[in-house]
Coordinates of C-alpha atoms in Angstrom, one line a residue:
X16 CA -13.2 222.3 -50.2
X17 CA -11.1 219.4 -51.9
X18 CA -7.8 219.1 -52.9
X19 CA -5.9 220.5 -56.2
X20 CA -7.6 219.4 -59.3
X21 CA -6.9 219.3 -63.1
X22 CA -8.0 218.7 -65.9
X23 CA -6.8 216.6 -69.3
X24 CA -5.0 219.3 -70.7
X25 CA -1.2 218.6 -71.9
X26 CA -1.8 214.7 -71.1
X27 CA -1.1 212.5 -74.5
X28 CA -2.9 209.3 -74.7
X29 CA -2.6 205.4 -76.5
X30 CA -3.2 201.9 -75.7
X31 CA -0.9 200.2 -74.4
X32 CA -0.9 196.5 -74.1
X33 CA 0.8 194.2 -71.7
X34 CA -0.2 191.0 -69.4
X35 CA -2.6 190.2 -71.8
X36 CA -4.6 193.8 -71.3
X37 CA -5.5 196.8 -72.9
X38 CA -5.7 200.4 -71.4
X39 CA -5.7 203.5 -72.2
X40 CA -2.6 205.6 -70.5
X41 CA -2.1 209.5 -70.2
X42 CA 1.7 210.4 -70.0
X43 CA 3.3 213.9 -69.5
X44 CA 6.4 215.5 -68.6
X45 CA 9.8 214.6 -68.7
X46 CA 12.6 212.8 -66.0
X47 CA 12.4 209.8 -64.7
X48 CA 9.0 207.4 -64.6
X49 CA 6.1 207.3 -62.5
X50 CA 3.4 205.4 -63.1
X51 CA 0.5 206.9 -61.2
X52 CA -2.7 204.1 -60.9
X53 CA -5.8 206.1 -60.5
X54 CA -7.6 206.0 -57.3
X55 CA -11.7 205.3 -57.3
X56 CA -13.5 206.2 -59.8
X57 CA -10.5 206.8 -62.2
X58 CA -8.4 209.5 -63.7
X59 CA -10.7 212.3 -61.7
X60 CA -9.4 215.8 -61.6
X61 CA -7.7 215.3 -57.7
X62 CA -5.8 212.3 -59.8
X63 CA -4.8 214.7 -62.5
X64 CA -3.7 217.5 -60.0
X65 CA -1.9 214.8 -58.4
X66 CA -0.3 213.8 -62.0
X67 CA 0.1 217.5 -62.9
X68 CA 2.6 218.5 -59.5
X69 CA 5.0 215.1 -59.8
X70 CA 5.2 216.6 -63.5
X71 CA 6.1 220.0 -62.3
X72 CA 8.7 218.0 -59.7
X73 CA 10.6 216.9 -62.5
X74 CA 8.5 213.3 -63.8
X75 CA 7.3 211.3 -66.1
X76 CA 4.1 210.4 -65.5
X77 CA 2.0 207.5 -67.1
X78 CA -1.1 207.3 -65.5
X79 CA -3.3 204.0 -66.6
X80 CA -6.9 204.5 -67.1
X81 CA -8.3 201.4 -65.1
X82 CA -11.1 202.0 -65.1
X83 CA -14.3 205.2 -65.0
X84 CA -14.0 207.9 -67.7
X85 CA -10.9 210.1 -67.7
X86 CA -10.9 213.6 -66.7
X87 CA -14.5 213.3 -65.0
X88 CA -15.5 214.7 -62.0
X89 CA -16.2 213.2 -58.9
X90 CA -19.8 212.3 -57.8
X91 CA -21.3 209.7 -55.5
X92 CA -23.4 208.0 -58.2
X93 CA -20.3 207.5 -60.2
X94 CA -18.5 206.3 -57.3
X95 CA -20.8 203.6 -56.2
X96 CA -20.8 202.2 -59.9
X97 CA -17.2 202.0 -60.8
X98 CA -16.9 200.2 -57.3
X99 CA -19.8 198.2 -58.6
X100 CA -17.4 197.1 -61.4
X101 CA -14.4 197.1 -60.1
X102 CA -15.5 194.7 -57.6
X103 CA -16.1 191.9 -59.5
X104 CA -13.8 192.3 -62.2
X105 CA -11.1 189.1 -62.0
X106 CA -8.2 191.9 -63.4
X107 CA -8.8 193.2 -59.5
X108 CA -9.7 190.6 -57.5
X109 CA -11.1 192.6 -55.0
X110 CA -12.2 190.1 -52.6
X111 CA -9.2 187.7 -52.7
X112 CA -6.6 186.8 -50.2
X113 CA -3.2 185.6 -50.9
X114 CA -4.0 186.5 -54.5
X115 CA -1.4 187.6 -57.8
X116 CA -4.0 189.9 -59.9
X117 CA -3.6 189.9 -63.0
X118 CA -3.7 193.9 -63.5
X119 CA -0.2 193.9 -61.9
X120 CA 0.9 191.7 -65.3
X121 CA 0.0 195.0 -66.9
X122 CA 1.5 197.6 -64.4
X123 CA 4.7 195.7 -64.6
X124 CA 5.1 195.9 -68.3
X125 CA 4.0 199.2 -68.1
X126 CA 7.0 200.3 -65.5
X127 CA 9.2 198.4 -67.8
X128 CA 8.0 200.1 -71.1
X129 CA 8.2 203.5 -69.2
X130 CA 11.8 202.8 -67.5
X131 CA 12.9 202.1 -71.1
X132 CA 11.8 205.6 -72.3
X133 CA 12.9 207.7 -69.7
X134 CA 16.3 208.1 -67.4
X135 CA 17.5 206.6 -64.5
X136 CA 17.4 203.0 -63.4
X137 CA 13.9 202.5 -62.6
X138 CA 10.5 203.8 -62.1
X139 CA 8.5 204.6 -59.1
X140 CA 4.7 203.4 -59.0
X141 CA 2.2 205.2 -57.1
X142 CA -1.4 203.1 -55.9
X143 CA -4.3 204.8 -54.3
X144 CA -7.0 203.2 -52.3
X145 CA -8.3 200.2 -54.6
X146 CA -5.0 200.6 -56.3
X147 CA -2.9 200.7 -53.5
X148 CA -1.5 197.3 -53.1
X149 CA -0.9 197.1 -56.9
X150 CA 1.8 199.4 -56.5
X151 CA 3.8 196.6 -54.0
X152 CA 3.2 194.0 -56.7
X153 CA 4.7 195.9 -59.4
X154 CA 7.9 195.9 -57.6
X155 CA 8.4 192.1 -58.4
X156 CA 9.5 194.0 -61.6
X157 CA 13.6 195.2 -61.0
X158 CA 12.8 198.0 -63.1
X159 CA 10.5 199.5 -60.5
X160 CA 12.4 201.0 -57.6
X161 CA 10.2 202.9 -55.7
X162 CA 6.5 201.9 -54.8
X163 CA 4.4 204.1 -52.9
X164 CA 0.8 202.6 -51.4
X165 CA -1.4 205.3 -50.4
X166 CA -4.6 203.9 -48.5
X167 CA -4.4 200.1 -49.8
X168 CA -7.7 199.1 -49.6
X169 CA -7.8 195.7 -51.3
X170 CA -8.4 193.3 -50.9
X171 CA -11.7 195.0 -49.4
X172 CA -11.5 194.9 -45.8
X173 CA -14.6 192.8 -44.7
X174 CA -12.6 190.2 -42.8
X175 CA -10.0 189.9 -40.4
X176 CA -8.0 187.8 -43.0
X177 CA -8.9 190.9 -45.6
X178 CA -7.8 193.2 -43.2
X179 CA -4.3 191.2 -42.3
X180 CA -3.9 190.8 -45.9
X181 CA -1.1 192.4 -47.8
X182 CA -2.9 193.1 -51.0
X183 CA -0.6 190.5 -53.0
X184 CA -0.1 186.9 -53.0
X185 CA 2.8 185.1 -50.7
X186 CA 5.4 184.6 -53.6
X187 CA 5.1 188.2 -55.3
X188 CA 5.6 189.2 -51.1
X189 CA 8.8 187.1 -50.8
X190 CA 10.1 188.1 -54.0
X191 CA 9.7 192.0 -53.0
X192 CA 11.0 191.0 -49.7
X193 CA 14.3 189.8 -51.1
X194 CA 14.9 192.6 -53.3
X195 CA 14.0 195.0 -49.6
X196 CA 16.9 192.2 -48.3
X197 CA 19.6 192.7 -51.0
X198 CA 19.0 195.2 -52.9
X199 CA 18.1 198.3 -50.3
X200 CA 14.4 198.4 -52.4
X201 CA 12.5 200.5 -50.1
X202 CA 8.3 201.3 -50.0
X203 CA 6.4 204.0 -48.7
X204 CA 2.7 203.2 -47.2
X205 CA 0.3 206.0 -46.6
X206 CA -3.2 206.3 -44.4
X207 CA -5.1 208.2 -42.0
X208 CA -5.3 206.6 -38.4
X209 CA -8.8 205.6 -38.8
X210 CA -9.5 204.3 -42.2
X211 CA -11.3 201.2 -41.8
X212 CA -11.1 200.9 -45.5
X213 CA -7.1 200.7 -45.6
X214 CA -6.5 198.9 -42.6
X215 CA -3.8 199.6 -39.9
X216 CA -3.6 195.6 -39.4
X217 CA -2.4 195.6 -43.5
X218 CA 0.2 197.9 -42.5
X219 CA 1.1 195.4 -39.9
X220 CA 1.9 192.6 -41.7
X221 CA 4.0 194.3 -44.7
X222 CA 6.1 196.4 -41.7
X223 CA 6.4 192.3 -40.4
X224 CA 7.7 191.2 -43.6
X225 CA 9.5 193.8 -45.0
X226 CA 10.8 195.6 -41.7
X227 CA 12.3 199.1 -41.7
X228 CA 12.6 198.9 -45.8
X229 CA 8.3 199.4 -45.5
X230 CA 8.6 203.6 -44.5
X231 CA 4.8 204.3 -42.7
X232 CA 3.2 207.7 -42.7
X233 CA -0.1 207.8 -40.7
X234 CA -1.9 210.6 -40.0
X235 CA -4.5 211.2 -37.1
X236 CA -7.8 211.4 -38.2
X237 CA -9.3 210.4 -34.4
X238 CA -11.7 212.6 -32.9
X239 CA -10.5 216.3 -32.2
X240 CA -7.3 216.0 -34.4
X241 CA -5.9 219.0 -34.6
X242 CA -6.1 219.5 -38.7
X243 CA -9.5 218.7 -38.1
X244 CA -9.9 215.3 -40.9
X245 CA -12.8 214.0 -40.6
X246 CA -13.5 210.6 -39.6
X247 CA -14.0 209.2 -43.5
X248 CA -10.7 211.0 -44.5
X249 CA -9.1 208.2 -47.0
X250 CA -7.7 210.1 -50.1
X251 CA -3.8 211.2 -48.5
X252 CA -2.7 212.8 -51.6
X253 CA -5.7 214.0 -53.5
X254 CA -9.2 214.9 -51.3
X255 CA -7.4 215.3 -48.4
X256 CA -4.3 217.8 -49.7
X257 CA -4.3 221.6 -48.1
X258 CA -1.5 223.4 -50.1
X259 CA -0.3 225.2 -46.4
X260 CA 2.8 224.1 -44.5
X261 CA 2.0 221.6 -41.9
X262 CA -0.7 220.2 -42.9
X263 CA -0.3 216.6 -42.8
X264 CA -1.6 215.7 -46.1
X265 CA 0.3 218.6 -47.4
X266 CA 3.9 217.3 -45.9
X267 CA 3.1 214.1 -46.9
X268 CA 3.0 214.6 -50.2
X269 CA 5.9 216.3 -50.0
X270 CA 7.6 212.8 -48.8
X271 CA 6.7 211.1 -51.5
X272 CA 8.1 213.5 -53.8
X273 CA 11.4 213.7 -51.5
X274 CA 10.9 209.4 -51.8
X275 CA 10.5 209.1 -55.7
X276 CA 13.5 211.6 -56.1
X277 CA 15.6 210.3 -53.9
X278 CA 15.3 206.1 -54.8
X279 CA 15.1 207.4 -58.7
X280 CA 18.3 209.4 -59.2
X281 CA 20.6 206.8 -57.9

């Protein structure tokens, strides 16, 4: 059993071009912006089901296509490839600490191209797993007012400087920290309890720098939890969703929609 899934239909797509890259983004709906970064290994169909209920909550959605093949269904052989790539692609830089990436050049003339085509303020972002962090670096960008990191997972946690990092380099951190300071920006992190792979010790630091403004969900996934996850459970708002009240994927999903509509209809 896995989450809701979709599929391509009703999603428009062109380039887009920004930062000095090229990718192909799906957009849909109408209301104010989200841009949704695909989790591993792309625009799957948990992505898209993902993509299709913030449309039905009233969004915009643009959802980059990073990288994998769009509308494509998950399998472990794809996985490991895409991760293959991803890894050693300089846009990511999936091994570096203290490190601006260049995809979040992109994602932030992205949120600015979408906040200029839809109402509101500002835009909320939304990164998953190898995305996660990206999300936080798009908020150097005043025009994105609501970033949500679900399972931040790079850089890849191999070290305990990997782990403690925050997923984006020290002067793109104080620059988000001063808008958290005087402007009342707020972020939403996401994980299960034991993910190894987004690392509580990454939450850490980011509740350190950016204090209450840094809202953490964290969901037990320890031995004999009671909504019985696994001990590999990763994906909060895709894999891991059970459409039933109370279950903790479920509810928080239903934060971040409550989080996107309240910080974009200011």
């Amino acid at each position: 059993m896995s989450g809701p899934e979709a599929d391509l239909a009703g999603w428009s797509v062109a380039p887009f071009t920004g930062g000095g890259y090229t990718h192909d983004v799906y957009r849909k709906g109408s209301g104010p912006g989200v841009v949704l970064i695909p989790e591993m290994p792309g625009i799957h169909p948990g992505v898209l089901g993902l993509g299709n209920h913030l449309v039905d909550n009233g969004f915009t959605l643009a959802i980059p296509s990073l990288f994998g093949e769009p509308g494509r269904a998950v399998s472990t052989g794809y996985v490991a490839a895409v991760i293959a790539r991803g890894c050693v692609a300089r846009e990511f830089a999936a091994m570096a600490t203290n490190k601006q990436r260049p995809v979040s050049l992109f994602l932030r003339a992205l949120a600015r191209d979408l906040n200029a085509s839809t109402p509101g303020k500002g835009v909320g972002v939304i990164g998953q797993c190898f995305t996660g962090g990206f999300a936080l670096a798009a908020a150097v960008d005043d025009s994105v007012l609501a970033p949500v990191l679900s399972q931040p997972s790079v850089p890849l946690p191999l070290t305990a400087a990997q782990r403690r990092d925050p997923g984006l380099s020290e002067s793109e951190l104080n620059i988000v920290a001063e808008r958290c300071s005087s402007e009342g920006l707020c972020a939403l992190g996401l994980r299960f309890s034991e993910d190894k792979m987004a690392p509580r010790e990454r939450f850490r630091t980011l509740r350190q720098r950016l204090g209450d403004a840094f809202e953490v969900i964290e969901i037990d996934s320890s031995p004999g939890n009671a909504f019985g996850f696994g001990r590999m459970a990763h994906s909060v708002l895709t894999d891991e969703v059970r459409e039933v009240d109370g279950q903790p994927a479920y509810e928080a999903r239903k934060r971040v929609v409550e989080f996107l509509t309240a910080r974009l209809s200011r």
